[in-house]
Each structure stands twice: as C-alpha cells, then as structure tokens.
Amino acid sequence: SPKECASSHELPGFGGKGGGEGGVAAALCTLHHSLWSVCVPSALLVTIVLWGVLYPADKARGHQRNELNPASFEAHAINTLLLLLDGAANRLAVRAADFYLTLGWATAYVLYAWAQYAQSGFWPYFFLDLSSWAAVGWYSLLIALFAAVYAMAVGGSALKARCAGLAVDGAALVPAPQPPPGATLPSARDALLQAGP
C-alpha cells in the first residue's frame, strides 16, 4: 500500500530493516519516491529556463539555434505537462527532504557541462559560460530559480494533499486521520503552540 511504501524509507544494509524481499521492496519504494522528487522540479526548472531564457535569447538572435525544434518541444513542454498530469493523479509527494538529491542532479549537470567545454570548447548554454563576470549573475539566478521551483513543487504537493483530504506520510499521500465524531479540531495557532519550537 502507499502508506507502507511511504513509511519504509530505510535501505537494506544502511540501518534499514534488512535484506530479503521486504528490504528490496523498501529500497525500490525509496528510489521511486526520490526519483519523483528529482524529476518534477527538474522538469519544471528546465521548462522555465527554455521558455524564459533560451527561447527569447534565440528569438533575439534570429533563431540561430532553433531552440523549439520538435525534439526540444517534446522534451521541454510535453514531458513537463505529462509529469504534472501524473502528479495530479498519483499519491506521490515532492519531499523537502529530497532537496539535496535534486541539487546533486543539477550540480552533476553543471559539472558535465564544464567537462564538455574543457573537452570541446563548446558551452551547451550561454548562461553556463564562465568566461565573463556575468556568469556570477547567471549562476546565482539559476540557484535562486532552482530553490523557488523546488519550493513550488513541495508546496504543490502539500496543496494536492490538502485538496484531496490526504496527509503527507513520508513521500506518499495517505488518507488523513479523521477526528472522532463530535470532537473539535484545534485551531492552527493552537496546533503550532502545542507542537512547540
């Protein structure tokens, strides 16, 4: 069940519940949820960069790079749309705790681009070019955009849970516990005061 899958984030051999089929299943659940937390914000970021940075820059130069070829449109628009539709239909949540995985993925891509430039002398995107001080601004902007997009994805998961009457349990959305009939729910302020710092 999603609840069992979401609450079994311990990998076998790493302080987890051990090997065997249960350990493998738990590891696959953890991998699935972690990949979801990487894919959704990454796809959103790439789509925003394509439509907000690359396409306008290419248009200003007379479409020299043809940023909107069919393969690019499929990868940067349709893929993101399908991920968002999938996200609306599934019970997976983008977890704030997986931010470091997505940051690692983005860092790996930047390191790959640097290695590609060192080997070929070609920058895949003008904003990755380190030959001017403008790179400081571009990299800072990308980091800020990256954090904002990740926060939007986490917030979108929370909104999805709230609208569906679900609770976030690990990385899955599960039915929210219901109060007994006639019980009154504490206000958000009271709940925060009870939780403490």
Coordinates of N, CA and C in Angstrom, one line a residue:
S1 N 0.8 -1.2 0.0 CA 0.0 0.0 0.0 C 0.9 1.2 0.0
P2 N 0.4 2.4 -0.4 CA 1.2 3.6 -0.4 C 1.7 4.0 0.9
K3 N 0.9 3.8 2.0 CA 1.3 4.1 3.3 C 2.5 3.3 3.7
E4 N 2.5 1.9 3.5 CA 3.6 1.1 3.8 C 4.8 1.4 3.0
C5 N 4.6 1.7 1.7 CA 5.7 2.1 0.9 C 6.3 3.4 1.4
A6 N 5.5 4.4 1.7 CA 6.0 5.7 2.1 C 6.7 5.6 3.4
S7 N 6.3 4.7 4.3 CA 6.9 4.7 5.6 C 8.1 3.8 5.7
S8 N 8.5 3.2 4.6 CA 9.6 2.2 4.6 C 10.8 2.8 3.8
H9 N 11.4 3.9 4.4 CA 12.4 4.5 3.6 C 13.8 4.1 4.0
E10 N 13.9 3.0 4.8 CA 15.2 2.5 5.2 C 15.8 1.5 4.2
L11 N 17.0 1.8 3.7 CA 17.6 0.9 2.8 C 18.2 -0.3 3.5
P12 N 18.2 -1.4 2.9 CA 18.8 -2.6 3.5 C 20.3 -2.4 3.5
G13 N 20.9 -2.8 4.6 CA 22.4 -2.6 4.7 C 22.8 -1.2 5.2
F14 N 21.9 -0.3 5.3 CA 22.2 1.1 5.8 C 21.3 1.4 7.0
G15 N 21.3 0.5 7.9 CA 20.5 0.7 9.1 C 19.0 0.5 8.9
G16 N 18.7 -0.2 7.8 CA 17.3 -0.5 7.4 C 16.8 -1.7 8.1
K17 N 15.7 -2.2 7.5 CA 15.0 -3.4 8.0 C 15.6 -4.7 7.6
G18 N 16.7 -4.6 6.9 CA 17.4 -5.9 6.5 C 17.1 -6.2 5.0
G19 N 17.7 -7.3 4.6 CA 17.6 -7.7 3.2 C 16.3 -8.5 2.9
G20 N 16.3 -9.3 2.0 CA 15.2 -10.1 1.6 C 14.3 -9.3 0.8
E21 N 13.1 -9.8 0.4 CA 12.2 -9.2 -0.5 C 11.6 -7.9 0.1
G22 N 11.4 -7.8 1.5 CA 10.9 -6.6 2.1 C 11.9 -5.5 2.0
G23 N 13.2 -5.9 2.2 CA 14.3 -4.9 2.1 C 14.4 -4.3 0.7
V24 N 14.3 -5.2 -0.3 CA 14.3 -4.8 -1.7 C 13.1 -3.9 -2.1
A25 N 12.0 -4.3 -1.6 CA 10.8 -3.5 -1.9 C 10.9 -2.2 -1.3
A26 N 11.4 -2.1 -0.1 CA 11.5 -0.8 0.6 C 12.5 0.1 -0.1
A27 N 13.6 -0.6 -0.6 CA 14.6 0.2 -1.3 C 14.0 0.7 -2.6
L28 N 13.2 -0.1 -3.3 CA 12.6 0.4 -4.6 C 11.6 1.5 -4.4
C29 N 10.8 1.4 -3.3 CA 9.9 2.4 -2.9 C 10.6 3.7 -2.7
T30 N 11.7 3.6 -1.9 CA 12.5 4.8 -1.6 C 13.1 5.4 -2.9
L31 N 13.6 4.6 -3.8 CA 14.1 5.1 -5.0 C 13.0 5.7 -5.9
H32 N 11.9 5.1 -5.9 CA 10.8 5.7 -6.7 C 10.4 7.0 -6.2
H33 N 10.2 7.2 -4.9 CA 9.8 8.5 -4.3 C 10.9 9.5 -4.5
S34 N 12.1 9.1 -4.4 CA 13.3 10.0 -4.5 C 13.4 10.5 -6.0
L35 N 13.2 9.6 -6.9 CA 13.2 10.0 -8.3 C 12.1 11.0 -8.7
W36 N 10.9 10.7 -8.1 CA 9.8 11.7 -8.3 C 10.2 13.1 -7.8
S37 N 10.8 13.1 -6.6 CA 11.2 14.4 -6.0 C 12.3 15.1 -6.8
V38 N 13.1 14.3 -7.7 CA 14.1 14.9 -8.5 C 13.5 15.3 -9.9
C39 N 12.6 14.4 -10.4 CA 12.1 14.7 -11.8 C 11.2 15.9 -11.9
V40 N 10.3 16.0 -11.0 CA 9.3 17.1 -11.1 C 9.9 18.4 -11.1
P41 N 10.7 18.8 -10.0 CA 11.3 20.1 -10.0 C 12.3 20.3 -11.1
S42 N 13.0 19.3 -11.5 CA 14.0 19.4 -12.6 C 13.3 19.7 -13.9
A43 N 12.2 19.0 -14.2 CA 11.4 19.2 -15.4 C 10.8 20.7 -15.4
L44 N 10.3 21.1 -14.3 CA 9.8 22.5 -14.2 C 10.9 23.5 -14.5
L45 N 12.0 23.3 -13.8 CA 13.2 24.2 -14.0 C 13.6 24.3 -15.4
V46 N 13.8 23.2 -16.1 CA 14.2 23.1 -17.5 C 13.2 23.8 -18.4
T47 N 11.9 23.6 -18.1 CA 10.9 24.2 -18.9 C 10.9 25.7 -18.8
I48 N 11.0 26.2 -17.5 CA 11.1 27.6 -17.3 C 12.3 28.2 -17.9
V49 N 13.4 27.6 -17.9 CA 14.7 28.1 -18.5 C 14.5 28.1 -20.0
L50 N 13.9 27.1 -20.6 CA 13.8 27.1 -22.0 C 12.9 28.2 -22.5
W51 N 11.7 28.3 -21.9 CA 10.7 29.4 -22.3 C 11.1 30.8 -21.8
G52 N 11.8 30.9 -20.7 CA 12.0 32.2 -20.2 C 13.4 32.8 -20.5
V53 N 14.4 31.9 -20.9 CA 15.7 32.4 -21.1 C 16.2 32.0 -22.5
L54 N 16.2 30.7 -22.8 CA 16.7 30.2 -24.1 C 15.9 30.6 -25.3
Y55 N 14.6 30.5 -25.3 CA 13.8 30.8 -26.4 C 13.9 32.3 -26.7
P56 N 13.7 33.2 -25.7 CA 13.8 34.6 -26.0 C 15.2 35.0 -26.5
A57 N 16.2 34.4 -26.0 CA 17.6 34.8 -26.5 C 17.8 34.3 -27.9
D58 N 17.2 33.1 -28.2 CA 17.3 32.5 -29.6 C 16.5 33.4 -30.5
K59 N 15.4 33.8 -30.1 CA 14.5 34.7 -31.0 C 15.2 36.0 -31.3
A60 N 15.9 36.6 -30.3 CA 16.6 37.8 -30.4 C 17.7 37.7 -31.4
R61 N 18.3 36.5 -31.6 CA 19.4 36.3 -32.5 C 18.9 35.7 -33.8
G62 N 17.6 35.8 -34.1 CA 17.1 35.3 -35.3 C 17.0 33.8 -35.4
H63 N 16.7 33.1 -34.3 CA 16.6 31.7 -34.2 C 17.7 30.9 -34.8
Q64 N 18.9 31.3 -34.4 CA 20.2 30.6 -34.9 C 20.3 29.2 -34.3
R65 N 19.8 29.0 -33.1 CA 20.0 27.6 -32.5 C 18.7 26.8 -32.7
N66 N 17.6 27.4 -33.1 CA 16.3 26.7 -33.3 C 16.0 25.9 -32.1
E67 N 15.8 26.7 -31.0 CA 15.5 26.0 -29.7 C 14.2 25.3 -29.6
L68 N 13.3 25.6 -30.5 CA 12.0 25.0 -30.5 C 11.8 23.9 -31.6
N69 N 12.8 23.1 -31.8 CA 12.7 22.0 -32.8 C 11.7 21.0 -32.1
P70 N 11.2 20.0 -32.9 CA 10.2 19.1 -32.3 C 10.8 18.3 -31.1
A71 N 12.0 17.9 -31.2 CA 12.6 17.1 -30.0 C 12.6 18.0 -28.8
S72 N 13.0 19.2 -28.9 CA 13.1 20.1 -27.8 C 11.7 20.4 -27.2
F73 N 10.8 20.6 -28.1 CA 9.4 20.9 -27.7 C 8.8 19.7 -26.9
E74 N 9.1 18.5 -27.4 CA 8.6 17.3 -26.7 C 9.3 17.1 -25.4
A75 N 10.6 17.4 -25.3 CA 11.3 17.2 -24.0 C 11.0 18.3 -23.0
H76 N 10.8 19.5 -23.5 CA 10.7 20.6 -22.5 C 9.3 21.1 -22.3
A77 N 8.3 20.6 -23.1 CA 7.0 21.1 -22.8 C 6.0 19.9 -22.6
I78 N 6.0 19.0 -23.5 CA 5.1 17.8 -23.4 C 5.5 17.0 -22.2
N79 N 6.8 16.7 -22.0 CA 7.2 15.9 -20.8 C 6.8 16.6 -19.5
T80 N 7.0 17.9 -19.4 CA 6.6 18.6 -18.1 C 5.1 18.5 -17.9
L81 N 4.3 18.7 -19.0 CA 2.9 18.6 -18.9 C 2.4 17.2 -18.4
L82 N 3.0 16.2 -19.0 CA 2.7 14.8 -18.6 C 3.1 14.5 -17.2
L83 N 4.2 15.0 -16.7 CA 4.6 14.9 -15.3 C 3.6 15.6 -14.4
L84 N 3.2 16.8 -14.8 CA 2.2 17.5 -13.9 C 0.9 16.7 -13.9
L85 N 0.4 16.2 -15.0 CA -0.8 15.4 -15.0 C -0.7 14.1 -14.2
D86 N 0.5 13.5 -14.3 CA 0.8 12.3 -13.5 C 0.7 12.7 -12.0
G87 N 1.3 13.8 -11.7 CA 1.4 14.3 -10.3 C 0.0 14.6 -9.8
A88 N -0.9 15.1 -10.6 CA -2.2 15.3 -10.2 C -3.0 14.1 -9.9
A89 N -2.6 13.0 -10.5 CA -3.4 11.7 -10.4 C -2.8 10.7 -9.4
N90 N -1.5 10.9 -9.1 CA -0.9 9.9 -8.2 C -0.9 10.4 -6.8
R91 N -0.3 9.5 -5.9 CA -0.3 9.9 -4.5 C 1.2 10.2 -4.0
L92 N 2.0 10.6 -5.0 CA 3.4 10.9 -4.6 C 3.5 12.3 -4.3
A93 N 4.4 12.6 -3.3 CA 4.7 14.0 -2.9 C 6.1 14.3 -3.1
V94 N 6.4 15.5 -3.6 CA 7.8 16.0 -3.6 C 8.2 16.4 -2.2
R95 N 9.2 15.7 -1.7 CA 9.6 15.9 -0.3 C 10.7 17.0 -0.2
A96 N 10.5 17.9 0.8 CA 11.5 18.8 1.1 C 12.8 18.2 1.4
A97 N 12.8 17.0 2.1 CA 14.0 16.3 2.5 C 14.8 15.8 1.3
D98 N 14.2 15.7 0.1 CA 15.0 15.3 -1.1 C 15.6 16.4 -1.8
F99 N 15.6 17.6 -1.3 CA 16.2 18.8 -2.0 C 17.6 18.5 -2.4
Y100 N 18.4 17.9 -1.5 CA 19.8 17.6 -1.7 C 20.0 16.7 -2.9
L101 N 19.0 15.8 -3.2 CA 19.2 14.9 -4.4 C 19.0 15.7 -5.6
T102 N 18.0 16.6 -5.7 CA 17.8 17.4 -6.8 C 18.9 18.4 -7.0
L103 N 19.4 18.9 -6.0 CA 20.6 19.8 -6.0 C 21.8 19.0 -6.6
G104 N 22.0 17.8 -6.1 CA 23.1 16.9 -6.7 C 22.9 16.7 -8.1
W105 N 21.7 16.4 -8.6 CA 21.4 16.2 -10.0 C 21.8 17.5 -10.8
A106 N 21.4 18.6 -10.4 CA 21.7 19.9 -11.1 C 23.2 20.1 -11.1
T107 N 23.8 19.9 -10.0 CA 25.3 20.1 -9.9 C 26.0 19.1 -10.8
A108 N 25.6 17.9 -10.9 CA 26.2 16.9 -11.8 C 26.1 17.4 -13.2
Y109 N 24.9 18.0 -13.6 CA 24.8 18.5 -15.0 C 25.7 19.7 -15.2
V110 N 25.9 20.6 -14.3 CA 26.8 21.7 -14.5 C 28.2 21.2 -14.6
L111 N 28.6 20.2 -13.8 CA 29.9 19.6 -13.9 C 30.1 18.9 -15.2
Y112 N 29.1 18.3 -15.7 CA 29.2 17.7 -17.1 C 29.4 18.7 -18.1
A113 N 28.6 19.9 -18.0 CA 28.8 21.0 -19.0 C 30.2 21.5 -18.9
W114 N 30.8 21.7 -17.7 CA 32.1 22.2 -17.6 C 33.1 21.2 -18.3
A115 N 32.9 19.9 -18.0 CA 33.8 18.9 -18.7 C 33.6 18.9 -20.2
Q116 N 32.4 19.0 -20.6 CA 32.2 19.1 -22.1 C 32.9 20.3 -22.7
Y117 N 32.8 21.4 -22.0 CA 33.5 22.6 -22.5 C 35.1 22.4 -22.5
A118 N 35.6 21.8 -21.5 CA 37.0 21.5 -21.4 C 37.5 20.6 -22.5
Q119 N 36.6 19.7 -22.9 CA 37.0 18.8 -24.0 C 36.7 19.3 -25.4
S120 N 35.6 20.1 -25.6 CA 35.2 20.5 -26.9 C 35.3 22.0 -27.2
G121 N 35.4 22.8 -26.1 CA 35.4 24.3 -26.3 C 34.0 24.8 -26.5
F122 N 33.0 24.0 -26.3 CA 31.6 24.4 -26.6 C 30.8 24.4 -25.3
W123 N 30.1 25.5 -25.1 CA 29.1 25.6 -24.0 C 27.7 25.2 -24.5
P124 N 27.0 24.3 -23.8 CA 25.7 23.9 -24.3 C 24.7 25.1 -24.2
Y125 N 24.9 26.0 -23.2 CA 24.0 27.1 -22.9 C 24.9 28.3 -22.6
F126 N 24.5 29.5 -23.2 CA 25.3 30.7 -23.0 C 25.5 31.1 -21.5
F127 N 24.5 30.8 -20.7 CA 24.5 31.2 -19.3 C 25.4 30.4 -18.4
L128 N 25.9 29.3 -19.0 CA 26.9 28.5 -18.2 C 28.3 28.9 -18.5
D129 N 28.5 29.8 -19.5 CA 29.9 30.2 -19.9 C 30.5 31.0 -18.8
L130 N 31.7 30.5 -18.4 CA 32.5 31.1 -17.3 C 33.5 32.1 -17.7
S131 N 33.4 32.6 -19.0 CA 34.5 33.5 -19.5 C 34.3 34.9 -19.1
S132 N 33.1 35.3 -18.5 CA 32.9 36.6 -18.0 C 32.3 36.7 -16.6
W133 N 32.3 37.9 -16.1 CA 31.7 38.0 -14.7 C 30.2 37.9 -14.7
A134 N 29.6 37.9 -15.9 CA 28.2 37.7 -16.0 C 27.8 36.3 -15.5
A135 N 28.7 35.4 -15.5 CA 28.4 34.0 -15.0 C 28.0 34.0 -13.6
V136 N 28.6 34.9 -12.8 CA 28.2 35.0 -11.4 C 26.7 35.3 -11.2
G137 N 26.3 36.2 -12.0 CA 24.8 36.6 -12.0 C 24.0 35.4 -12.5
W138 N 24.4 34.8 -13.6 CA 23.6 33.7 -14.2 C 23.5 32.5 -13.2
Y139 N 24.7 32.2 -12.6 CA 24.7 31.0 -11.7 C 23.8 31.4 -10.5
S140 N 23.9 32.6 -10.0 CA 23.1 33.0 -8.8 C 21.7 32.9 -9.1
L141 N 21.3 33.4 -10.3 CA 19.9 33.4 -10.8 C 19.4 32.0 -10.9
L142 N 20.2 31.1 -11.4 CA 19.8 29.7 -11.6 C 19.6 29.0 -10.2
I143 N 20.5 29.3 -9.3 CA 20.4 28.7 -7.9 C 19.1 29.2 -7.3
A144 N 18.8 30.5 -7.4 CA 17.6 31.1 -6.8 C 16.3 30.5 -7.5
L145 N 16.4 30.4 -8.8 CA 15.2 29.8 -9.5 C 15.1 28.4 -9.2
F146 N 16.2 27.7 -9.0 CA 16.1 26.2 -8.6 C 15.4 26.1 -7.3
A147 N 15.8 26.9 -6.3 CA 15.2 26.8 -5.0 C 13.8 27.2 -5.0
A148 N 13.4 28.2 -5.8 CA 12.0 28.6 -5.9 C 11.1 27.5 -6.5
V149 N 11.7 26.9 -7.6 CA 10.9 25.9 -8.3 C 10.7 24.6 -7.3
Y150 N 11.8 24.3 -6.6 CA 11.7 23.2 -5.7 C 10.6 23.5 -4.6
A151 N 10.6 24.7 -4.1 CA 9.7 25.1 -3.1 C 8.2 25.1 -3.6
M152 N 8.1 25.5 -4.9 CA 6.8 25.4 -5.5 C 6.3 23.9 -5.7
A153 N 7.2 23.0 -6.0 CA 6.9 21.6 -6.1 C 6.5 21.0 -4.8
V154 N 7.2 21.4 -3.7 CA 6.8 20.9 -2.4 C 5.5 21.5 -2.0
G155 N 5.3 22.8 -2.2 CA 4.0 23.5 -1.9 C 2.9 22.9 -2.7
G156 N 3.1 22.5 -4.0 CA 2.1 21.9 -4.8 C 1.7 20.5 -4.3
S157 N 2.7 19.8 -3.7 CA 2.4 18.5 -3.1 C 1.5 18.7 -1.9
A158 N 1.8 19.7 -1.1 CA 1.0 20.0 0.1 C -0.4 20.4 -0.2
L159 N -0.5 21.3 -1.3 CA -1.8 21.7 -1.8 C -2.6 20.5 -2.3
K160 N -2.0 19.6 -3.0 CA -2.7 18.4 -3.5 C -3.2 17.6 -2.4
A161 N -2.4 17.5 -1.3 CA -2.8 16.7 -0.2 C -4.0 17.3 0.5
R162 N -3.9 18.6 0.7 CA -5.0 19.4 1.4 C -6.3 19.3 0.6
C163 N -6.2 19.5 -0.7 CA -7.4 19.5 -1.5 C -8.1 18.1 -1.6
A164 N -7.3 17.0 -1.5 CA -7.8 15.7 -1.5 C -8.1 15.1 -0.1
G165 N -7.9 15.9 0.9 CA -8.1 15.4 2.3 C -7.1 14.4 2.7
L166 N -5.9 14.5 2.2 CA -4.9 13.5 2.5 C -3.8 14.1 3.3
A167 N -3.0 13.3 3.9 CA -1.8 13.7 4.7 C -0.6 13.2 4.0
V168 N 0.5 14.0 4.2 CA 1.8 13.5 3.6 C 2.4 12.6 4.7
D169 N 2.7 11.4 4.3 CA 3.3 10.4 5.1 C 4.6 9.9 4.4
G170 N 5.7 10.4 4.8 CA 6.9 10.1 4.0 C 6.9 10.8 2.7
A171 N 6.7 10.0 1.6 CA 6.6 10.6 0.3 C 5.3 10.3 -0.4
A172 N 4.4 9.6 0.3 CA 3.1 9.3 -0.2 C 2.0 10.1 0.5
L173 N 0.9 10.3 -0.2 CA -0.2 10.9 0.3 C -1.2 9.8 0.8
V174 N -1.6 9.9 2.0 CA -2.5 8.8 2.6 C -3.7 9.5 3.2
P175 N -4.8 8.7 3.4 CA -6.0 9.4 4.0 C -5.6 10.0 5.3
A176 N -6.1 11.3 5.5 CA -5.8 12.0 6.7 C -6.6 11.4 7.8
P177 N -6.0 11.3 9.0 CA -6.7 10.8 10.2 C -7.9 11.7 10.5
Q178 N -9.0 11.1 10.7 CA -10.3 11.8 11.0 C -10.5 11.9 12.5
P179 N -11.0 13.0 13.0 CA -11.3 13.1 14.4 C -12.5 12.3 14.8
P180 N -12.7 11.9 16.0 CA -13.9 11.1 16.4 C -15.1 12.0 16.2
P181 N -16.3 11.4 16.0 CA -17.5 12.3 15.8 C -17.7 13.2 17.0
G182 N -18.0 14.4 16.8 CA -18.3 15.4 17.8 C -17.1 16.0 18.4
A183 N -15.9 15.6 18.0 CA -14.6 16.2 18.5 C -14.4 17.5 17.8
T184 N -13.8 18.4 18.5 CA -13.5 19.7 17.9 C -12.0 19.7 17.6
L185 N -11.7 20.3 16.4 CA -10.3 20.3 16.0 C -9.6 21.6 16.6
P186 N -8.3 21.5 17.0 CA -7.6 22.7 17.4 C -7.4 23.6 16.3
S187 N -7.3 24.9 16.6 CA -7.0 25.9 15.5 C -5.6 25.7 15.1
A188 N -5.2 26.2 14.0 CA -3.8 26.1 13.5 C -2.9 26.8 14.5
R189 N -3.3 27.9 15.1 CA -2.5 28.5 16.2 C -2.2 27.6 17.3
D190 N -3.3 27.0 17.8 CA -3.2 26.0 19.0 C -2.3 24.9 18.6
A191 N -2.5 24.3 17.4 CA -1.7 23.2 17.0 C -0.2 23.6 17.0
L192 N 0.1 24.8 16.5 CA 1.5 25.2 16.4 C 2.1 25.4 17.9
L193 N 1.2 26.0 18.8 CA 1.7 26.2 20.1 C 1.9 24.8 20.8
Q194 N 1.1 23.8 20.5 CA 1.3 22.5 21.1 C 2.5 21.8 20.6
A195 N 2.8 22.0 19.3 CA 4.0 21.4 18.7 C 5.3 21.9 19.3
G196 N 5.3 23.2 19.7 CA 6.5 23.8 20.3 C 7.5 24.2 19.2
P197 N 8.7 24.7 19.7 CA 9.7 25.1 18.7 C 10.3 24.0 18.0

